[in-house]
XYZ file of C-alpha atoms in Angstrom:
709
model
C -29.289 -58.507 -13.652
C -32.459 -60.005 -12.116
C -31.099 -59.297 -8.518
C -30.330 -55.698 -9.521
C -33.814 -55.194 -10.996
C -35.306 -56.745 -7.969
C -33.316 -54.494 -5.609
C -34.484 -51.347 -7.412
C -38.102 -52.385 -7.183
C -37.619 -53.194 -3.481
C -36.026 -49.768 -2.761
C -38.531 -47.949 -4.848
C -41.433 -49.557 -3.023
C -39.932 -49.717 0.471
C -37.650 -46.764 1.150
C -36.765 -44.280 -1.679
C -40.113 -42.877 -2.330
C -41.779 -43.749 0.958
C -43.198 -41.012 3.006
C -43.177 -40.833 6.794
C -46.688 -42.104 8.180
C -46.564 -39.521 10.752
C -44.804 -36.277 11.280
C -42.004 -36.063 13.827
C -43.896 -33.212 15.564
C -46.542 -35.724 16.550
C -44.212 -37.269 18.907
C -42.033 -36.362 21.907
C -39.230 -37.747 23.793
C -39.622 -38.222 27.593
C -37.095 -39.408 30.209
C -37.411 -41.501 33.395
C -34.483 -42.270 35.582
C -32.043 -41.303 32.947
C -33.623 -43.448 30.161
C -35.536 -42.069 27.113
C -38.812 -43.152 25.556
C -41.318 -41.820 22.988
C -44.945 -40.532 23.415
C -47.472 -39.397 21.187
C -49.171 -36.035 21.550
C -52.005 -37.762 23.592
C -49.540 -38.859 26.049
C -49.635 -42.546 25.089
C -46.265 -44.352 25.587
C -45.041 -45.917 22.355
C -41.652 -46.822 23.328
C -40.911 -47.197 27.046
C -38.232 -45.313 28.727
C -35.505 -47.843 28.722
C -32.828 -46.656 26.069
C -29.747 -44.486 26.723
C -30.974 -42.262 23.560
C -33.554 -42.417 21.124
C -33.066 -40.522 17.768
C -29.838 -40.343 15.751
C -26.016 -40.132 16.390
C -26.247 -36.746 14.682
C -29.065 -34.496 13.749
C -32.275 -33.573 15.594
C -35.141 -35.841 16.623
C -36.742 -37.338 13.333
C -38.891 -40.102 12.465
C -38.187 -41.775 9.243
C -40.751 -44.211 7.793
C -42.216 -44.875 11.308
C -38.699 -45.833 12.594
C -35.863 -44.065 14.625
C -32.524 -44.957 16.164
C -31.874 -46.303 19.733
C -28.752 -46.345 21.716
C -27.509 -48.797 24.262
C -24.009 -49.332 25.494
C -22.861 -46.548 23.174
C -24.019 -48.561 20.022
C -26.910 -47.755 17.831
C -29.791 -49.934 16.257
C -33.022 -49.432 14.656
C -36.477 -49.541 16.454
C -40.051 -48.976 15.242
C -42.652 -46.705 16.880
C -44.498 -49.743 18.130
C -41.383 -50.800 19.966
C -40.275 -53.502 17.712
C -36.434 -54.014 17.483
C -35.546 -53.852 13.728
C -31.614 -54.212 14.143
C -29.536 -54.980 17.124
C -27.118 -52.108 18.325
C -24.307 -52.978 16.051
C -23.548 -49.416 14.653
C -21.291 -46.842 15.961
C -23.092 -44.072 13.896
C -26.718 -43.922 12.653
C -28.418 -41.014 10.933
C -30.802 -40.266 8.196
C -29.525 -39.879 4.565
C -32.179 -38.915 2.052
C -35.359 -40.337 0.609
C -35.821 -42.840 3.537
C -32.297 -44.199 3.484
C -29.998 -44.276 6.566
C -26.146 -43.868 6.829
C -24.629 -46.130 9.395
C -20.995 -46.992 10.419
C -19.386 -50.270 11.776
C -15.985 -50.861 13.368
C -13.671 -52.578 11.136
C -12.477 -56.065 12.486
C -8.826 -55.409 12.155
C -8.332 -51.575 12.079
C -11.125 -50.622 14.395
C -11.746 -47.769 12.040
C -15.448 -46.717 11.392
C -16.660 -47.957 7.870
C -19.736 -46.489 6.543
C -22.336 -47.903 4.558
C -26.203 -47.516 3.758
C -29.247 -49.130 5.293
C -32.901 -49.188 4.317
C -35.456 -48.452 7.191
C -36.116 -52.181 7.511
C -32.397 -52.804 8.425
C -31.332 -54.225 5.061
C -27.810 -53.302 3.761
C -28.229 -51.283 0.571
C -24.498 -50.193 0.312
C -21.863 -52.402 2.040
C -19.881 -51.117 5.012
C -16.472 -50.356 3.564
C -16.268 -46.591 2.929
C -14.481 -43.742 4.884
C -17.443 -41.406 3.833
C -20.834 -41.717 2.322
C -23.081 -39.006 0.845
C -26.385 -39.810 -0.772
C -27.578 -38.028 -3.753
C -30.700 -39.260 -5.685
C -30.159 -42.909 -6.934
C -26.426 -42.631 -6.270
C -23.865 -42.172 -3.338
C -20.579 -40.245 -3.359
C -18.322 -42.503 -1.389
C -14.532 -42.387 -0.315
C -12.061 -44.795 0.807
C -8.748 -43.945 2.551
C -6.077 -46.535 1.560
C -3.210 -44.136 2.623
C -2.921 -40.482 3.567
C -5.496 -39.118 1.155
C -9.144 -39.708 0.619
C -10.087 -41.313 -2.673
C -13.659 -40.491 -4.043
C -15.969 -42.201 -6.419
C -19.637 -42.813 -7.137
C -21.567 -45.884 -6.387
C -25.297 -46.843 -7.139
C -27.693 -48.052 -4.455
C -26.615 -51.746 -4.934
C -22.973 -50.896 -4.191
C -21.784 -51.067 -7.858
C -19.147 -48.706 -8.637
C -20.073 -46.050 -11.111
C -17.151 -43.724 -11.064
C -13.915 -45.342 -9.813
C -12.666 -44.325 -6.318
C -9.444 -42.654 -7.491
C -10.255 -38.899 -7.361
C -9.625 -35.995 -5.015
C -13.261 -34.697 -4.967
C -16.636 -35.538 -6.364
C -19.588 -33.089 -6.138
C -23.189 -33.681 -7.453
C -24.235 -31.198 -9.800
C -27.855 -32.042 -10.227
C -29.369 -33.119 -13.546
C -27.695 -36.708 -12.893
C -24.289 -35.210 -13.307
C -21.077 -35.277 -11.143
C -18.208 -32.971 -11.092
C -14.993 -35.066 -10.543
C -11.848 -33.504 -9.726
C -8.436 -35.257 -10.015
C -5.234 -34.760 -7.957
C -3.853 -32.232 -10.608
C -6.709 -30.043 -9.669
C -8.543 -30.334 -12.863
C -12.216 -31.151 -13.112
C -14.374 -33.436 -15.476
C -18.061 -34.219 -15.671
C -19.457 -37.703 -15.528
C -23.027 -38.951 -15.975
C -24.825 -40.962 -13.518
C -23.870 -44.054 -15.519
C -20.338 -43.231 -15.208
C -19.569 -41.924 -18.705
C -17.105 -39.085 -18.866
C -18.950 -36.360 -20.632
C -16.148 -33.560 -20.433
C -12.557 -34.385 -19.829
C -10.304 -33.163 -17.153
C -9.659 -29.603 -18.555
C -11.761 -27.521 -16.068
C -11.081 -25.927 -12.722
C -14.627 -26.449 -11.473
C -18.307 -26.547 -12.473
C -21.259 -24.928 -10.898
C -24.446 -26.828 -9.901
C -26.997 -27.383 -12.731
C -29.872 -25.152 -12.898
C -32.488 -25.380 -15.628
C -30.406 -28.217 -17.173
C -27.481 -25.630 -17.459
C -24.130 -25.235 -15.589
C -21.201 -22.689 -15.537
C -17.833 -24.180 -16.401
C -14.593 -22.500 -15.013
C -11.147 -22.728 -16.418
C -8.763 -20.207 -14.730
C -10.433 -16.733 -15.570
C -12.570 -18.095 -18.313
C -16.292 -19.122 -18.075
C -18.462 -21.166 -20.311
C -21.791 -22.831 -20.357
C -22.848 -26.497 -20.806
C -26.110 -28.332 -20.742
C -26.923 -31.528 -18.874
C -25.985 -33.703 -21.769
C -22.414 -32.216 -21.692
C -22.927 -30.121 -24.857
C -21.067 -26.710 -25.023
C -23.741 -24.128 -25.182
C -21.266 -21.146 -24.827
C -17.602 -21.910 -25.283
C -15.022 -20.909 -22.576
C -14.124 -17.262 -22.922
C -16.693 -15.231 -21.205
C -16.436 -13.366 -17.744
C -19.645 -14.514 -16.118
C -23.201 -15.969 -16.553
C -26.585 -15.337 -14.774
C -29.007 -18.436 -14.887
C -32.554 -17.721 -13.764
C -35.899 -19.405 -14.354
C -36.695 -17.010 -17.151
C -33.479 -16.530 -19.051
C -29.715 -16.951 -19.157
C -27.410 -13.865 -19.353
C -23.772 -13.650 -20.318
C -21.202 -10.959 -19.490
C -18.151 -10.666 -21.686
C -14.796 -9.067 -20.547
C -14.187 -5.410 -21.150
C -13.049 -4.799 -24.821
C -9.613 -2.833 -24.889
C -8.909 -1.407 -28.261
C -5.156 -0.412 -29.261
C -5.358 2.910 -31.049
C -2.879 5.225 -32.605
C -3.167 9.014 -32.599
C -5.199 8.904 -35.777
C -7.751 6.744 -34.103
C -6.696 3.736 -36.191
C -7.286 0.341 -34.511
C -4.005 -1.667 -34.139
C -5.292 -4.485 -32.027
C -7.604 -5.513 -29.144
C -7.606 -7.395 -25.857
C -10.385 -8.730 -23.661
C -9.879 -8.368 -19.939
C -11.235 -6.659 -16.928
C -8.312 -4.376 -16.601
C -4.986 -3.467 -18.242
C -1.959 -1.564 -16.848
C 1.186 -0.693 -18.662
C 4.065 -2.688 -16.935
C 7.043 -1.475 -18.794
C 8.135 -0.759 -22.497
C 7.406 -4.451 -23.595
C 4.786 -5.856 -21.409
C 1.236 -5.150 -20.108
C -0.299 -6.502 -16.885
C -3.785 -7.884 -17.168
C -6.531 -8.685 -14.680
C -9.397 -11.009 -15.375
C -11.845 -12.499 -12.812
C -9.266 -12.179 -9.880
C -6.311 -13.327 -11.931
C -3.295 -11.335 -13.090
C -0.432 -11.994 -15.410
C 1.858 -10.312 -17.827
C 1.449 -10.372 -21.582
C 3.488 -8.974 -24.499
C 2.183 -6.548 -27.147
C 0.851 -9.573 -29.212
C -1.139 -10.852 -26.136
C 1.067 -13.851 -25.365
C 1.214 -14.738 -21.793
C 4.608 -14.226 -20.332
C 3.875 -15.316 -16.687
C 1.433 -18.026 -15.225
C -2.103 -17.104 -15.616
C -3.435 -18.569 -12.270
C -1.869 -16.082 -9.903
C -4.064 -13.429 -8.225
C -1.525 -10.582 -8.278
C 2.027 -9.685 -9.482
C 4.531 -7.233 -7.938
C 6.853 -5.212 -9.812
C 9.868 -6.831 -11.428
C 12.986 -6.349 -9.288
C 16.483 -7.859 -9.752
C 14.974 -10.266 -12.439
C 12.262 -11.505 -10.154
C 8.498 -10.995 -9.532
C 6.640 -11.418 -6.320
C 3.218 -13.161 -6.999
C 0.079 -13.911 -4.935
C -1.567 -17.222 -5.119
C -4.515 -18.349 -2.739
C -3.946 -15.594 -0.551
C -0.034 -16.347 0.021
C 3.024 -14.763 -1.645
C 5.861 -16.392 -3.603
C 8.723 -15.527 -6.044
C 9.127 -16.404 -9.641
C 11.914 -15.702 -12.238
C 11.587 -13.340 -15.134
C 10.484 -16.084 -17.454
C 7.725 -17.228 -15.116
C 9.803 -20.230 -13.650
C 8.998 -20.722 -10.026
C 11.590 -19.857 -7.471
C 10.042 -19.713 -4.142
C 6.448 -21.282 -3.791
C 3.640 -19.140 -2.443
C 3.923 -19.683 1.355
C 4.580 -16.183 2.620
C 2.241 -13.709 4.238
C 4.336 -10.929 2.430
C 7.123 -10.740 0.011
C 9.342 -7.632 -0.717
C 12.015 -7.580 -3.324
C 14.964 -5.113 -2.886
C 17.651 -5.186 -5.507
C 18.912 -8.822 -5.594
C 17.640 -9.892 -2.113
C 14.171 -11.164 -1.115
C 12.396 -10.294 2.225
C 9.699 -12.858 3.067
C 7.287 -12.865 6.049
C 5.543 -16.019 7.272
C 3.618 -17.373 10.121
C 5.751 -19.115 12.660
C 3.847 -20.638 15.515
C 1.095 -18.080 15.297
C 3.569 -15.114 14.980
C 4.563 -13.262 11.779
C 8.326 -13.561 11.285
C 10.661 -12.277 8.519
C 13.517 -14.114 6.729
C 16.021 -13.042 4.176
C 16.594 -15.031 0.801
C 19.070 -14.431 -2.001
C 18.351 -14.184 -5.650
C 18.571 -17.874 -6.002
C 15.866 -18.498 -3.600
C 18.250 -19.710 -0.801
C 17.405 -18.679 2.684
C 20.218 -16.700 4.065
C 19.085 -15.578 7.551
C 19.909 -17.854 10.455
C 17.044 -16.620 12.542
C 13.457 -15.630 12.083
C 13.152 -11.717 12.685
C 10.337 -9.627 13.874
C 11.437 -6.979 11.232
C 13.981 -6.430 8.483
C 14.776 -3.037 7.173
C 16.232 -2.091 3.814
C 19.929 -2.652 3.275
C 22.313 0.258 4.174
C 26.060 -0.131 3.375
C 25.761 -3.949 2.824
C 24.145 -4.425 6.170
C 20.419 -5.278 7.034
C 18.922 -3.816 10.198
C 16.956 -6.592 11.927
C 15.091 -6.957 15.124
C 14.597 -10.090 17.251
C 12.846 -10.618 20.531
C 12.379 -6.745 20.581
C 16.006 -5.785 19.930
C 17.867 -4.576 16.790
C 21.112 -5.459 15.287
C 22.510 -6.070 11.726
C 22.950 -8.994 9.414
C 25.040 -9.188 6.259
C 24.218 -10.627 2.901
C 25.193 -14.148 4.096
C 22.645 -13.831 6.835
C 25.278 -13.535 9.655
C 24.439 -11.425 12.635
C 27.434 -9.159 12.349
C 26.113 -6.913 14.906
C 23.979 -8.813 17.672
C 20.414 -7.884 18.285
C 20.947 -6.076 21.631
C 19.899 -2.529 20.794
C 16.769 -0.567 21.435
C 16.777 0.801 17.911
C 19.254 1.423 14.996
C 19.833 3.919 12.352
C 21.200 3.261 9.025
C 25.107 3.105 8.518
C 26.722 6.485 7.474
C 30.457 6.493 6.593
C 30.833 2.900 8.288
C 29.124 3.952 11.475
C 25.542 3.843 12.772
C 23.679 5.580 15.596
C 22.198 3.140 17.993
C 19.894 3.316 21.140
C 21.048 1.177 24.006
C 19.087 1.010 27.307
C 17.445 4.309 26.391
C 20.620 6.185 25.581
C 22.111 7.132 22.183
C 25.691 6.118 20.928
C 27.526 5.396 17.872
C 29.061 1.922 16.792
C 31.248 0.907 13.862
C 30.446 -2.045 11.457
C 31.802 -4.552 14.024
C 29.632 -3.393 16.805
C 32.283 -1.636 18.666
C 31.550 1.690 20.473
C 32.781 4.834 18.666
C 30.733 7.202 20.842
C 29.564 5.761 24.154
C 25.783 5.870 24.977
C 24.595 9.076 26.432
C 21.163 10.666 26.998
C 21.607 13.381 24.217
C 20.284 12.893 20.920
C 23.097 11.817 18.493
C 23.291 12.504 14.639
C 26.249 11.667 12.380
C 27.257 14.427 9.892
C 30.201 12.594 8.163
C 33.146 10.511 8.876
C 34.807 13.304 11.192
C 31.951 14.995 12.915
C 28.757 14.409 14.778
C 26.091 16.401 16.508
C 24.580 15.882 20.058
C 21.402 17.538 21.287
C 20.148 17.759 24.830
C 17.311 20.009 25.627
C 18.064 23.335 23.931
C 21.768 22.726 23.852
C 23.235 21.569 20.492
C 26.938 20.451 20.351
C 29.197 19.931 17.271
C 31.843 17.322 18.027
C 34.799 15.856 16.331
C 35.374 12.090 16.660
C 39.030 12.669 17.322
C 39.008 15.913 19.270
C 35.635 16.228 21.074
C 33.626 19.505 21.304
C 34.041 21.958 18.489
C 31.140 24.249 18.865
C 27.766 24.519 21.042
C 24.724 26.609 21.061
C 21.198 26.701 22.414
C 19.879 28.357 19.268
C 18.081 26.293 16.517
C 20.574 24.667 14.198
C 20.135 23.313 10.692
C 22.781 20.763 9.289
C 23.959 21.793 5.726
C 26.462 19.879 3.470
C 29.415 21.960 4.525
C 28.298 24.134 7.433
C 25.821 24.635 10.153
C 23.125 27.292 9.874
C 22.344 28.781 13.342
C 19.074 30.665 13.841
C 19.891 33.470 16.305
C 17.320 34.294 18.949
C 17.054 37.899 17.657
C 16.096 36.601 14.243
C 19.535 36.586 12.572
C 21.424 33.657 10.922
C 25.045 32.575 11.329
C 26.996 30.153 9.047
C 29.413 28.077 11.014
C 31.924 25.797 9.518
C 32.803 22.318 10.996
C 35.836 23.890 12.615
C 33.422 25.991 14.764
C 34.220 29.261 12.904
C 31.567 31.830 12.058
C 32.372 32.641 8.537
C 29.104 34.604 7.592
C 26.745 36.447 9.772
C 23.356 37.550 8.449
C 21.966 38.475 11.774
C 21.569 41.741 13.655
C 19.347 42.568 16.706
C 17.084 44.638 14.367
C 15.817 41.605 12.301
C 12.571 40.129 13.299
C 12.748 37.361 10.619
C 15.402 36.242 8.180
C 14.159 33.897 5.302
C 16.337 31.493 3.087
C 18.168 33.196 0.192
C 16.722 33.424 -3.311
C 19.121 34.525 -6.117
C 21.479 35.813 -3.399
C 18.904 38.125 -1.480
C 17.388 37.292 1.819
C 14.016 38.576 2.724
C 14.130 40.191 6.099
C 11.547 41.672 8.471
C 12.530 44.893 10.217
C 9.886 46.929 12.396
C 7.018 44.886 11.017
C 7.846 45.502 7.389
C 9.741 43.369 4.756
C 12.775 44.047 2.626
C 15.900 42.238 1.407
C 19.446 42.088 2.339
C 22.390 40.509 0.517
C 24.994 37.993 1.662
C 27.099 40.799 2.992
C 24.227 41.817 5.294
C 23.655 45.078 3.267
C 19.992 46.301 2.934
C 19.398 46.236 -0.798
C 15.648 46.791 -0.803
C 14.045 48.933 1.981
C 11.784 47.424 4.597
C 8.751 49.091 3.327
C 6.464 46.198 2.075
C 3.665 44.380 3.886
C 4.861 41.030 2.429
C 7.475 39.772 -0.113
C 7.993 36.667 -2.088
C 11.302 35.010 -3.229
C 13.278 36.246 -6.218
C 12.895 34.232 -9.296
C 14.002 35.241 -12.768
C 15.127 38.594 -11.298
C 11.791 39.684 -9.885
C 10.180 39.271 -6.525
C 6.571 39.673 -5.634
C 5.582 42.380 -3.038
C 2.475 43.341 -1.261
C 1.461 46.930 -0.591
C -1.885 48.122 0.668
C -3.358 44.844 0.111
C -2.274 44.381 -3.532
C 0.620 42.512 -5.147
C 3.127 43.711 -7.670
C 6.744 42.921 -8.654
C 10.135 44.647 -8.358
C 13.614 43.872 -9.420
C 16.851 43.871 -7.349
C 17.348 47.466 -7.614
C 13.797 48.077 -6.159
C 12.437 49.293 -9.348
C 8.735 48.528 -9.432
C 8.417 46.632 -12.799
C 4.657 45.588 -12.123
C 2.496 47.902 -10.205
C 0.615 46.428 -7.138
C -2.685 45.637 -8.789
C -3.237 42.069 -8.060
C -5.082 40.070 -5.165
C -2.588 37.200 -5.430
C 0.539 36.144 -7.295
C 2.945 33.305 -7.998
C 6.624 33.642 -8.763
C 7.845 34.149 -12.393
C 8.745 30.994 -14.252
C 9.702 30.900 -17.923
C 8.754 34.561 -18.056
C 5.309 34.276 -16.722
C 3.390 34.441 -13.431
C -0.048 33.649 -12.306
C -1.861 36.459 -10.749
C -5.575 37.255 -9.939
C -7.721 40.359 -9.901
C -11.323 40.933 -8.929
C -12.451 38.911 -12.101
C -10.462 35.937 -11.691
C -7.084 34.443 -12.294
C -4.842 34.991 -15.408
C -1.229 35.266 -16.672
C 1.114 38.080 -17.061
C 4.684 38.387 -18.486
C 7.642 40.053 -16.968
C 6.406 43.408 -18.451
C 3.032 43.123 -16.739
C 1.100 42.455 -20.017
C -1.893 40.446 -19.450
C -1.671 37.314 -21.782
C -5.132 35.777 -21.250
C -8.557 36.719 -20.053
C -8.855 36.842 -16.349
C -11.848 34.501 -16.061
C -10.484 31.407 -14.322
C -11.052 30.041 -10.909
C -7.723 28.240 -10.857
C -4.619 28.056 -12.947
C -2.067 25.420 -12.455
C 1.392 25.433 -14.101
C 2.360 22.036 -15.707
C 5.918 20.612 -16.206
C 5.922 21.387 -19.846
C 5.238 25.112 -19.023
C 1.578 24.882 -20.142
C -1.292 25.731 -17.912
C -4.231 23.662 -16.712
C -7.190 26.113 -16.218
C -10.480 25.599 -14.252
C -13.633 27.458 -14.870
C -17.026 26.691 -13.137
C -15.761 23.129 -12.410
C -14.474 22.405 -16.032
C -11.012 22.190 -17.215
C -9.047 23.683 -20.248
C -5.528 24.315 -21.296
C -3.500 27.430 -22.134
C -0.228 27.480 -23.875
C 3.204 28.550 -22.416
C 2.379 32.025 -23.890
C -1.100 32.187 -22.458
C -2.934 31.330 -25.682
C -6.148 29.295 -25.299
C -5.564 25.749 -26.707
C -8.427 23.742 -25.185
C -11.699 25.417 -23.990
C -12.555 24.797 -20.347
C -15.338 22.344 -20.851
C -13.973 18.943 -19.618
C -14.460 17.146 -16.326
C -10.844 15.829 -16.612
C -7.961 16.736 -18.743
C -4.435 15.249 -18.882
C -1.883 16.964 -21.099
C 0.224 14.087 -22.456
C 2.946 16.427 -23.760
C 2.910 14.801 -27.149
C 0.538 17.171 -28.906
C -2.459 15.458 -27.392
C -4.577 15.361 -24.264
C -6.957 12.760 -22.705
C -10.283 14.390 -21.720
C -13.317 13.060 -19.794
C -16.873 14.389 -20.422
C -20.230 13.000 -19.256
C -18.269 10.049 -17.638
C -16.567 9.019 -20.851
C -12.976 9.327 -22.184
C -11.482 10.427 -25.448
C -8.505 12.165 -26.974
C -8.172 15.723 -28.470
C -5.156 17.295 -30.018
C -3.523 20.346 -28.607
C -5.911 22.570 -30.361
C -8.998 20.920 -28.866
C -9.811 18.933 -32.027
C -11.451 15.580 -31.250
C -9.152 12.586 -32.397
C -10.462 9.617 -30.455
C -14.203 10.047 -29.752
C -15.157 10.729 -26.111
C -16.936 7.293 -25.814
C -14.664 5.021 -23.799
C -14.918 4.015 -20.107
C -11.137 4.260 -19.782
C -8.253 5.596 -21.939
C -4.598 4.980 -21.077
C -1.640 6.422 -22.962
C 1.342 4.052 -23.575
C 4.340 6.318 -23.888
C 6.638 3.459 -24.785
C 5.053 2.927 -28.238
C 2.897 6.014 -28.596
C -0.454 4.242 -28.480
C -3.650 4.236 -26.540
C -5.550 1.575 -24.762
C -9.326 2.393 -25.045
C -11.715 0.393 -22.935
C -15.412 -0.278 -23.311
C -17.207 -1.969 -20.424
C -19.354 -4.913 -21.549
C -23.049 -5.284 -20.658
C -25.066 -8.286 -19.766
C -26.696 -9.801 -22.777
C -29.208 -12.571 -23.227
C -27.962 -15.939 -24.337
C -30.074 -17.377 -27.285
C -30.501 -21.037 -26.384
C -30.868 -23.677 -28.985
């Protein structure tokens, strides 16, 4: 005890609180014949130029307590400014620590490794030379040994006495005479400068102390402690701000679970919530993401940063910038070691860095690697085969990872009827599932129609061919492939239907047609002499070509344009609705959207106006109701054109359950189908969960001042 007391007194008086007698800027190095010396600012030589180097083994030129390092024969020692040798050159490294102490290294007698210790400026050993690393902090030093593959960290005092045992993965000085100590399980505790454990190993990390306060981290949660290790704010917050004047806390966003009567059923506290499926929610909090059930119980590990959608009973997850795969219950299947992971049915595609190049592999649902090679690319499976590319060439592998079709092709297409189109040396052909040629490579573009026929195209020439009998039909006109026939667009504007035997079984074209459009309710719109009419499937003119433009038939009516205005006619060319509108849609469920000089509105099949024509836009929804816009605000009309919700909202989403989510002044709420407020427009986000007919209503939290004891 007497020795320890004496050492503290000695260090206090000689080193720790000593100040340099002079500034380093008062001196300068000079060199003569390759040797270095030191002069003062008046040019007086203080240390003759007779040393290999003056200064330190790392860092800049600095005078510490009137001394500095000198090097000869690649070894370092201490010398004073009056050219007095303080220590011989016995150190491999020598540089300033803090508060007048120096860190030095000596070679081990057996291992020849560098062992670090601490010296005072008069050359006395403060901490013995037996550590792999040393970092000085106040009256303590964070030191490490390396007995095996890993560094083991601890804390010693300035007499070399062990304060925190050297058995931890990491030690960090927090300030306030506190140390964050991390074990090899990745958990952190707090120790005092006397080695007392103040908080156990339950934290992920700890911030530096500021104003005797530090933030503690446990996965996505934050808390606050003081320098004595007392919990000021328990774990559970999103973040803290510590300044000289005040401490502020930010909670997670509040998510209320509401029914359609605005009754609160439950609540959650997270940054973000998403509906995952009928039973689960995906939550996000401080860069972490996991799944919970409706009761809030975590279903997957909470330390992952992102999750993919479930596929085949598996989840892809992201952790520390890498992707892995886990089972449905959260059990790890493949560790996070991939750049990308893609799940397809019961197979797993994984991309990783192989010798600096990203490569793909194929795994089965048990996490077993099936592919025998690394591939540049793997496409989605077709007919039990996976298209793969290696060294710039494509082939196919099966579920077992066998390369059933070797990677020798420029490109491949999916298998159809047991065959695939491939490109080989710039030409196109067809192979079977064993890689044998069915159609030899050729310069034409090739497309499989079915198990009996295929198409080739070269320039304008399109040829229909049979796998068994060869050429069936050819043309230079544009051809569309339909399910049971080809549709040929004649150069004169007509259409021919051609079966796969090459027979023309329906002709819709004559020289007089300038345009023939696809059929609608059995009628084809045609253009003759610059005007539009309709013909039937027998090529008979059913509606005269007298109109400037026409639409398609739907519900027995087609729109027509005459003298710049739109009306509607039936299949007997009876004008049902006079041409009085600037624009029109087709009829659906008995209603059409039309516009006049006042705006847009709705009419029925009798031409009766069902609402006021005052809207800038009308959009039909899947439930046959209409979303309307007026002066930038949204409202809702019924399927009969009745006004349901006034156009006064910035956003409006009809939920098709008798309610609509609306947004006004940046906030969300719920109204019923008659526009009556149900959930007040006061939330920052509102999500409808159709699986249980409930609503997730979120309010963002604000920074609040922490009342300190």
